Tab-separated table of C-alpha atoms (C1' of nucleotides) in Angstrom:
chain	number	residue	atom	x	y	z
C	1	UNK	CA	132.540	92.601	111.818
C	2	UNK	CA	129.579	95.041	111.411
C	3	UNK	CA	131.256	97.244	114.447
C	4	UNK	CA	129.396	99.889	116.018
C	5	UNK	CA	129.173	102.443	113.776
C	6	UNK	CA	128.942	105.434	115.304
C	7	UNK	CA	125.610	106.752	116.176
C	8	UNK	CA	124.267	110.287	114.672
C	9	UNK	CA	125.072	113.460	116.406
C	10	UNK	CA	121.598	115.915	116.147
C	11	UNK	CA	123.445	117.474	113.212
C	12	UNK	CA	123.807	114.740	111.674
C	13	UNK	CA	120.419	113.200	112.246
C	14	UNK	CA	118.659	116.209	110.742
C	15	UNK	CA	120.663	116.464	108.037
C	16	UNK	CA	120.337	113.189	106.952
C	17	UNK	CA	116.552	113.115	107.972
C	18	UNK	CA	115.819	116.004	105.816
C	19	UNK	CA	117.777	114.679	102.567
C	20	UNK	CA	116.418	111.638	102.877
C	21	UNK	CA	112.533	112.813	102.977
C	22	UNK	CA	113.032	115.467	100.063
C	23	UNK	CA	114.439	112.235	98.052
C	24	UNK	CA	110.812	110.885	98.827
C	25	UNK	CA	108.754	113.731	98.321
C	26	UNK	CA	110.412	115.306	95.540
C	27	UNK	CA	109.811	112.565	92.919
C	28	UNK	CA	106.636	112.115	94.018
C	29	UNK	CA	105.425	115.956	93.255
C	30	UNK	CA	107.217	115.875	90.235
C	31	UNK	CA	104.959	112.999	89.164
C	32	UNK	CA	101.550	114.276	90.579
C	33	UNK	CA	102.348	117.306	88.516
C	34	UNK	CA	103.587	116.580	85.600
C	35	UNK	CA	100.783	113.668	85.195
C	36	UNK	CA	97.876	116.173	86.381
C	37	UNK	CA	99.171	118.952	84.050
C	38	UNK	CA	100.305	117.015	80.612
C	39	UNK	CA	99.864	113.570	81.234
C	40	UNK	CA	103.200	112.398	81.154
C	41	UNK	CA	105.476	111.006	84.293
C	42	UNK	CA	108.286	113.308	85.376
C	43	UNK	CA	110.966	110.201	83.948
C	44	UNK	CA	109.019	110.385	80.692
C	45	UNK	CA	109.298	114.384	80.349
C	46	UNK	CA	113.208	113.702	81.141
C	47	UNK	CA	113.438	111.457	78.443
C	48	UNK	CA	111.263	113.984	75.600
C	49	UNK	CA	113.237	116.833	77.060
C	50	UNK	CA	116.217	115.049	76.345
C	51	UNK	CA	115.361	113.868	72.792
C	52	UNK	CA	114.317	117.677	72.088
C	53	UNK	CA	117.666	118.826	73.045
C	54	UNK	CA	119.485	116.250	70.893
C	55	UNK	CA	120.871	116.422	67.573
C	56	UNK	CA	117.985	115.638	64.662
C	57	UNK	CA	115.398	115.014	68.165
C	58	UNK	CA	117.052	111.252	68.217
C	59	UNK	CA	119.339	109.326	70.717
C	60	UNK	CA	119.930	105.833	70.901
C	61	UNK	CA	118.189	103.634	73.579
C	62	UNK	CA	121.727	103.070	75.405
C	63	UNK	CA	122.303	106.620	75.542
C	64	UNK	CA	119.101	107.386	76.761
C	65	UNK	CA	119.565	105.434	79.343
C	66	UNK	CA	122.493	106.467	80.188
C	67	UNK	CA	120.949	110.340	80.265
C	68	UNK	CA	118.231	109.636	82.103
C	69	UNK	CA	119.854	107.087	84.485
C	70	UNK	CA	117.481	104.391	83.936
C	71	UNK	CA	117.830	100.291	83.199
C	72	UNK	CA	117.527	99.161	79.758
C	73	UNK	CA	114.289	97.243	80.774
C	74	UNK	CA	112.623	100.506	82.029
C	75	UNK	CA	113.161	102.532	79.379
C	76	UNK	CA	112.304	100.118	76.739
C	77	UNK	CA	109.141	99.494	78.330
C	78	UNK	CA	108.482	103.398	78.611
C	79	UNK	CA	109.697	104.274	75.050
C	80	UNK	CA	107.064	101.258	74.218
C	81	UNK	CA	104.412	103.170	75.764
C	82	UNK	CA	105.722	106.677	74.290
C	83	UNK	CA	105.124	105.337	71.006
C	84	UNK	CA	101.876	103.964	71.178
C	85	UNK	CA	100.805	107.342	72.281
C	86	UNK	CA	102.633	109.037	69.114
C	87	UNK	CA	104.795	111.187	71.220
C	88	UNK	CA	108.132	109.433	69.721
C	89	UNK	CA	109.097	107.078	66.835
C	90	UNK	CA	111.957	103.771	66.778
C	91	UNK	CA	113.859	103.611	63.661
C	92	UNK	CA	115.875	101.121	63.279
C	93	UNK	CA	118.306	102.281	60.372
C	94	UNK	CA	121.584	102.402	61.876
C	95	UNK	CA	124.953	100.711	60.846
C	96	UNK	CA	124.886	98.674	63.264
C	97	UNK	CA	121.654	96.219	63.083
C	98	UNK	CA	121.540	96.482	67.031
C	99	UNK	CA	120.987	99.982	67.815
C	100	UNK	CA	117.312	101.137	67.948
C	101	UNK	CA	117.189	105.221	67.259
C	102	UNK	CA	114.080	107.291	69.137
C	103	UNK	CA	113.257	110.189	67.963
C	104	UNK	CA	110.740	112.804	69.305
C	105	UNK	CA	107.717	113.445	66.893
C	106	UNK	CA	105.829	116.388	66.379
C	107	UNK	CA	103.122	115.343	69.032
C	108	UNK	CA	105.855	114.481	71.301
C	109	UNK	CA	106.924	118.198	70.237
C	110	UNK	CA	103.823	119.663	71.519
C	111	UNK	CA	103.011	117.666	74.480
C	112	UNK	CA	106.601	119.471	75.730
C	113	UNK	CA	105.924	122.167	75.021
C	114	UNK	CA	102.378	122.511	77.079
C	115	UNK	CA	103.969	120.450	79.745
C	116	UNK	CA	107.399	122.579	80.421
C	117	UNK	CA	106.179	126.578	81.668
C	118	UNK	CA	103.995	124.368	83.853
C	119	UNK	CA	106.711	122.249	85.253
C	120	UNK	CA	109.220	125.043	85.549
C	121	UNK	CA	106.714	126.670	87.911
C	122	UNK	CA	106.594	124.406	89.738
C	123	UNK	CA	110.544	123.570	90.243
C	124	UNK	CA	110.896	127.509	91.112
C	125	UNK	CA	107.642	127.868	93.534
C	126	UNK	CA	108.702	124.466	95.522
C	127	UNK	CA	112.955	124.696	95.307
C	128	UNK	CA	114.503	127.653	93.389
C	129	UNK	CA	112.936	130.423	94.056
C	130	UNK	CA	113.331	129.239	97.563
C	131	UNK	CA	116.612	129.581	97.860
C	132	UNK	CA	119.281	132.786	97.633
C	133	UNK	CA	122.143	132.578	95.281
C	134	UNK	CA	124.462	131.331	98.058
C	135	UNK	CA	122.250	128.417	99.165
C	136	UNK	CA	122.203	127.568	95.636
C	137	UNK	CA	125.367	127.261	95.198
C	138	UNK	CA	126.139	125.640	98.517
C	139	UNK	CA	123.489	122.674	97.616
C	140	UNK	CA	124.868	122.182	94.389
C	141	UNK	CA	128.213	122.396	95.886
C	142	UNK	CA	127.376	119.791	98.813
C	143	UNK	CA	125.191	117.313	96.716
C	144	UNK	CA	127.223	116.836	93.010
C	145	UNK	CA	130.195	114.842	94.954
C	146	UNK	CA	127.096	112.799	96.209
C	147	UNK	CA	125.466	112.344	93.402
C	148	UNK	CA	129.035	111.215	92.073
C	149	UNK	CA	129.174	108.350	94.617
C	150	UNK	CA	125.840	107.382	94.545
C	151	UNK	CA	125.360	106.579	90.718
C	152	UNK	CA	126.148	103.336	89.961
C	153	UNK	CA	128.472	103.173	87.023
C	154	UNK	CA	128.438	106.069	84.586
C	155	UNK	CA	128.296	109.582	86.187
C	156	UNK	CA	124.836	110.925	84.194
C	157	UNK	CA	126.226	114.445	84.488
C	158	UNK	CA	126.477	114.378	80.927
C	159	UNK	CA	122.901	115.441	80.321
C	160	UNK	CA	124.560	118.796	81.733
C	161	UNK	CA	124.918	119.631	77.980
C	162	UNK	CA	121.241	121.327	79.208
C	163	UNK	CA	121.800	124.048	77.587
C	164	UNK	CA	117.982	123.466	75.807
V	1	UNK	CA	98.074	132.314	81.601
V	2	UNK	CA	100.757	129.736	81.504
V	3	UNK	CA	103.068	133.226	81.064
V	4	UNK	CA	106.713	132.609	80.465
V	5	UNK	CA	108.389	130.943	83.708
V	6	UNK	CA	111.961	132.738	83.382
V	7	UNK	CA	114.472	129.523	82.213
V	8	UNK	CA	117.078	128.678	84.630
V	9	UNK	CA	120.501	129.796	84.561
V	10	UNK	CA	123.137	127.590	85.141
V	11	UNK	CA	123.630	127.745	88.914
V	12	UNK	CA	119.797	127.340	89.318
V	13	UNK	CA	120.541	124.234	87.034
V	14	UNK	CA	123.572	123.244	88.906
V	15	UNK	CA	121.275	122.531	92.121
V	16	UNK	CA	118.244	121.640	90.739
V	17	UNK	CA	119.695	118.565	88.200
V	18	UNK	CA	121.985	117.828	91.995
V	19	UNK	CA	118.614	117.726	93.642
V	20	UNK	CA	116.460	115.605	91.398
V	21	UNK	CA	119.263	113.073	90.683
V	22	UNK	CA	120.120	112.698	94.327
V	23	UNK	CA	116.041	111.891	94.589
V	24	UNK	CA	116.236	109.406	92.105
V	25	UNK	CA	119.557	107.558	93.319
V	26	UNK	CA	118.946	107.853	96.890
V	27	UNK	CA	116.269	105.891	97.985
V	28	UNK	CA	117.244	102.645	95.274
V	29	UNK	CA	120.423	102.986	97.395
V	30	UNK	CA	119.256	102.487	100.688
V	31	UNK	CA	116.540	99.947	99.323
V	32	UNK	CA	118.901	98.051	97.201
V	33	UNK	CA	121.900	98.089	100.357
V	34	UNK	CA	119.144	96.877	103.439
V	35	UNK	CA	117.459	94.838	101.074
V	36	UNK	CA	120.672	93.065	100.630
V	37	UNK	CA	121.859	92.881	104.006
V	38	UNK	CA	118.694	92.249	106.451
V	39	UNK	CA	115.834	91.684	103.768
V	40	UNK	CA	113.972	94.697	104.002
V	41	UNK	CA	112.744	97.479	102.784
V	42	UNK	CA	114.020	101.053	103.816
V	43	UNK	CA	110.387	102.000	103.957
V	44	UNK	CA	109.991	98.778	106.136
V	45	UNK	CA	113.165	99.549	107.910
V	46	UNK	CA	111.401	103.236	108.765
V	47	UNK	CA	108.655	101.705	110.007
V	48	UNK	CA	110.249	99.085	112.655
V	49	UNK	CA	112.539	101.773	113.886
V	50	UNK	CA	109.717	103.992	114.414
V	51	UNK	CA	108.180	101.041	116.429
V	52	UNK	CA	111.222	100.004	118.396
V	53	UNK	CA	111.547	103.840	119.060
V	54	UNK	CA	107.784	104.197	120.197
V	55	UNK	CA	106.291	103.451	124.176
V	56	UNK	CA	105.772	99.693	124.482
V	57	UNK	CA	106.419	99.145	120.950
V	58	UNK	CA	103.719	99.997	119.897
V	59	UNK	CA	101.282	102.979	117.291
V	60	UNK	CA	98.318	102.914	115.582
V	61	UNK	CA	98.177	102.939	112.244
V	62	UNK	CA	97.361	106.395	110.969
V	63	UNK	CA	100.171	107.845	113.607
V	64	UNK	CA	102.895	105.121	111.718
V	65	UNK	CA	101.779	106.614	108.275
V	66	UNK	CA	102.294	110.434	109.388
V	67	UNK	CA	105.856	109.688	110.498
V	68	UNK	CA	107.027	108.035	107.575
V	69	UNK	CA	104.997	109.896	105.458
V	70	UNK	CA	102.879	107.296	103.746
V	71	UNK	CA	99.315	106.736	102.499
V	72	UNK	CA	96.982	104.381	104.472
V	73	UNK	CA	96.888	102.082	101.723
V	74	UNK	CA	100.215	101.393	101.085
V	75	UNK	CA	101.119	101.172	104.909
V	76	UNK	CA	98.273	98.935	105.555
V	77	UNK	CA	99.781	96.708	102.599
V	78	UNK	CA	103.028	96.614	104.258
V	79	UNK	CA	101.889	95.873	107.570
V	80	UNK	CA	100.028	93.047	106.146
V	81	UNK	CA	103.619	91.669	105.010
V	82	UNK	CA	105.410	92.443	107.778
V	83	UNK	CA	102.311	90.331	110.084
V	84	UNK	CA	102.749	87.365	107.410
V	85	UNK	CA	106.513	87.565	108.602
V	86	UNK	CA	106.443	87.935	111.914
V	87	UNK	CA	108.005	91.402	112.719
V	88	UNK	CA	105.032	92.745	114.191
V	89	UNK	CA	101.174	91.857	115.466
V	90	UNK	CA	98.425	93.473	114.890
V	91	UNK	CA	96.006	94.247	117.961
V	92	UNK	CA	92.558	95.400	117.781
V	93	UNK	CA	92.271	95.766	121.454
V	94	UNK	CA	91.425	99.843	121.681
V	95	UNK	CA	88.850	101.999	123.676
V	96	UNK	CA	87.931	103.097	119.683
V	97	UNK	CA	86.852	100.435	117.256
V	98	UNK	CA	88.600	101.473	114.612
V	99	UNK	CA	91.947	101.510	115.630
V	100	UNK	CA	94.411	98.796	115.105
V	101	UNK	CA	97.566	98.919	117.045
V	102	UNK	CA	100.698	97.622	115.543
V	103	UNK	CA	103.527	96.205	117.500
V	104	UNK	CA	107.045	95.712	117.024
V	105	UNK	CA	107.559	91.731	117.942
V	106	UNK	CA	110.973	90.332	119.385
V	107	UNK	CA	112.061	88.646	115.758
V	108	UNK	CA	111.254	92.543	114.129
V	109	UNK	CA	113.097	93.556	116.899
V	110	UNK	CA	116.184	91.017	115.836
V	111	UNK	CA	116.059	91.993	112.114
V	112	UNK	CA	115.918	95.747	112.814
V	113	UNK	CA	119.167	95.075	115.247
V	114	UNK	CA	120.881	93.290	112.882
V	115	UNK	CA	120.300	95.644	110.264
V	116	UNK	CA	121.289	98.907	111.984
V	117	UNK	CA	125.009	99.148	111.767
V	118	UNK	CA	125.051	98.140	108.078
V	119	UNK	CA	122.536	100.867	107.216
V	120	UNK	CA	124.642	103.580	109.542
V	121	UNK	CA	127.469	102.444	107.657
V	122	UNK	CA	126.267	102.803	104.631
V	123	UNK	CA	125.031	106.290	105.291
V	124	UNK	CA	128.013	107.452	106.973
V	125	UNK	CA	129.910	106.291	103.544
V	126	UNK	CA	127.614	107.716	101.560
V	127	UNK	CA	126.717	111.092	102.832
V	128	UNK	CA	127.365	112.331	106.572
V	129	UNK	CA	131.380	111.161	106.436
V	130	UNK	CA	131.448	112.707	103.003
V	131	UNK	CA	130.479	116.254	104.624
V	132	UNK	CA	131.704	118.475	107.088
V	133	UNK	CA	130.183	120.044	109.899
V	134	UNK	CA	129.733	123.279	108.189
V	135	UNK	CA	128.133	121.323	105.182
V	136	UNK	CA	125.731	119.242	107.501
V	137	UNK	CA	124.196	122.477	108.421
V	138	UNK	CA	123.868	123.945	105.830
V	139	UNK	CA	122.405	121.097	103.846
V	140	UNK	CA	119.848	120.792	107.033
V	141	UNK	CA	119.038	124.516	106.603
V	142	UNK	CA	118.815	124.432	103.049
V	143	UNK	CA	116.473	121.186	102.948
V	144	UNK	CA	114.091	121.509	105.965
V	145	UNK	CA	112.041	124.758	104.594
V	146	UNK	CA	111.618	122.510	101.426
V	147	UNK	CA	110.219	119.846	102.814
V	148	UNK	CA	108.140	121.661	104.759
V	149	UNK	CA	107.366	123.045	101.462
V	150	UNK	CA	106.675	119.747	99.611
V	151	UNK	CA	104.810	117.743	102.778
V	152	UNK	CA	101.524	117.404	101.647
V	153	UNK	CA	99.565	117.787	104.505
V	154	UNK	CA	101.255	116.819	108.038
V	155	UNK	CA	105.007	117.804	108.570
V	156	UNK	CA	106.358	114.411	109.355
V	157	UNK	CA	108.479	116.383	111.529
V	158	UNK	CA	107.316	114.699	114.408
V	159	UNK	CA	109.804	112.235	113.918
V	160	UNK	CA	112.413	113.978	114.854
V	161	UNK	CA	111.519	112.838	118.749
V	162	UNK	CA	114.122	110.525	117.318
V	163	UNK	CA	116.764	110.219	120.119
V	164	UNK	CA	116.832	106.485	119.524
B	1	DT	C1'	67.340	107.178	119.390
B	2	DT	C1'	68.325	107.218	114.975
B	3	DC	C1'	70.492	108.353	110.952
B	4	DA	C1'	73.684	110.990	108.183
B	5	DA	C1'	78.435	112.381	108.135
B	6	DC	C1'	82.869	111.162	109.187
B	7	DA	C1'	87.116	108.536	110.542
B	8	DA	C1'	90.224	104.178	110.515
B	9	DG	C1'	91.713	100.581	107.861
B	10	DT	C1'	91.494	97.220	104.146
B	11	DT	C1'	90.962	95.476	99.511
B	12	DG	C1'	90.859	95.538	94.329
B	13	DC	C1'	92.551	97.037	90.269
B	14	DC	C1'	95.835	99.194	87.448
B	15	DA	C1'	100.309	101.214	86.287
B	16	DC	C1'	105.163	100.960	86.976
B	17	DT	C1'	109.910	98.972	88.110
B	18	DA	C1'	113.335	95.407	88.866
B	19	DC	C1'	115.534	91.267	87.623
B	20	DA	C1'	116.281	87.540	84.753
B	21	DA	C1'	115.910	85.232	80.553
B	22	DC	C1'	115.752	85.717	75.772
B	23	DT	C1'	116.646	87.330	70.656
B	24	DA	C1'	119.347	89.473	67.376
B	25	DT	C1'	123.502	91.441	65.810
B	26	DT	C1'	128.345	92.450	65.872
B	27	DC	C1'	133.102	91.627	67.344
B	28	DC	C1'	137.165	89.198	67.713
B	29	DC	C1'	140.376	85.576	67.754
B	30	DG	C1'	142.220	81.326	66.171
Q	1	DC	C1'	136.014	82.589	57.844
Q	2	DG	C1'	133.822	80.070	61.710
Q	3	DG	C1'	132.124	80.349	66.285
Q	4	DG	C1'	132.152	81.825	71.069
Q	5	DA	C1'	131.917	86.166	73.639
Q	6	DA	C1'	130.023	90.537	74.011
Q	7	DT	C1'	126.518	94.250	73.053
Q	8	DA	C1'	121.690	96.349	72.052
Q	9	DG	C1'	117.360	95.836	73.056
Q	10	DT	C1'	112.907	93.350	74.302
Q	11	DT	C1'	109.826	90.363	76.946
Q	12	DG	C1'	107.957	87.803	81.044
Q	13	DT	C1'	107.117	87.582	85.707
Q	14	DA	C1'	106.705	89.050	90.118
Q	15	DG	C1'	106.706	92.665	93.605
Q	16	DT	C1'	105.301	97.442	94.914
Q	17	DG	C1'	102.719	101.957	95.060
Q	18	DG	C1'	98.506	104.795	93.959
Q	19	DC	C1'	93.759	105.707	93.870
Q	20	DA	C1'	89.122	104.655	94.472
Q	21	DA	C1'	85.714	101.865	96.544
Q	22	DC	C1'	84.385	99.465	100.443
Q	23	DT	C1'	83.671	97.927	105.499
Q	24	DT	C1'	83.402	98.851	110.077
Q	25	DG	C1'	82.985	101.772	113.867
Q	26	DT	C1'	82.095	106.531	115.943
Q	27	DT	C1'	80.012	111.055	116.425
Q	28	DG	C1'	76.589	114.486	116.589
Q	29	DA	C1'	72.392	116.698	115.772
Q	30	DA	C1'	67.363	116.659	115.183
DNA sequence: TTCAACAAGTTGCCACTACAACTATTCCCG
DNA sequence: CGGGAATAGTTGTAGTGGCAACTTGTTGAA
């Protein structure tokens, strides 16, 4: 069954070669910089930006999640963490007994804060300011239909309501 | 000192939130598919291709780390596993001490095989068949400067003496 | 020749993620 | 309105990566 596949033209093979090794790398600055600069992972500034940006700086778990495209396990385990260090709160009063709310606290506030001119800097010195208008457009062109097929269940694009 | 990094407008978020996401998705994709289908790793996978690709089957360890872009550590970890299976052998036998040379065995050989054409497929349905010619190009142009950009040290580069 | 600096790999420890099992609550259908 | 199915979230365990410390072997300069 597993017939030949056809093998990669040299087109193909650097294409793919260079996505895949900027999926590697990428994260992995992201981290190193966000952690040396504020402390805090690059999945953990996703989830405070996100809280920031929401209505009364709460979300539930699920929808967290679902924003930052993470497993319930993860995140529970990281919002765990988040509020041990003060940086966000759990309250549980919600109609329905289930649903935890998170909501960013004023040290969570402030750890942003420091954390984001630093982090922008970096996205524009290693990507954006890297790139012209047309390549831009041409990336986010190329990789949204990929980023369609390749997440699991729910499309995350949602957290496009970045309008922060 | 931390001036004001200009926000992004909303085609420099288009690619950017494209770019991370694909990051994040991409390599639990290609993990979670070879995993599945031949028991591996795609880091693992990277490094018995490299192998199979290299004269007599065969690099030292600090030359297997620069092409798939790892630390010593981790690598040496891996390798460990990868002995314990039975997909390669270690060999000390080198004109310097230090060196250890790592070989590709004929059951690595026989998973790598077998796990090819699922892996091809599964990046042929994911990206390359997803993308035309003019895309491919453009995606390599756009992406190769960046990674140069976001390579620590070496530019794993080198393997792209992948004719394989 | 000898010893300090350096290079190649490995190991230990800690943090993080995935997956599965579990608790608690709500829903829904007879 | 009673109870199984479904949903929200947490916990436990094991596997994986990072960083620093360590071991072994090499180099080079006095």
């Amino acid at each position: 069954m597993a017939m030949s596949v056809p093998r990669m033209d040299p087109l193909e093979s650097r294409a793919w070669l260079a996505l895949v090794t900027t999926s590697e790398l990428l994260p992995a600055a992201l981290d190193a910089h966000l952690r040396a600069e504020a402390g805090i992972t690059h999945f953990e500034f996703m989830v405070l930006s996100g809280l920031k940006r929401a209505k009364a700086n709460t979300m539930r778990m699920t929808d967290i999640a679902a924003m930052v495209d993470s497993t319930m396990p993860r995140l529970s385990k990281v919002i765990g963490k988040l509020v041990e260090r003060g940086l966000v709160e759990r309250e549980g009063g919600a109609s329905d007994g289930r649903v935890i709310n998170v909501r960013l606290t004023s040290d969570g506030r402030k750890v942003l804060v420091r954390a984001l001119p630093g982090h922008l800097a970096q996205v524009r010195d290693l990507i954006i300011d890297r790139l012209d208008r047309d390549q831009l457009e041409a990336l986010a062109d190329i990789l949204e239909p990929l980023v369609e097929r390749l997440d699991p269940q729910r499309n995350m694009g949602q957290l496009a309501a970045s309008r922060s």
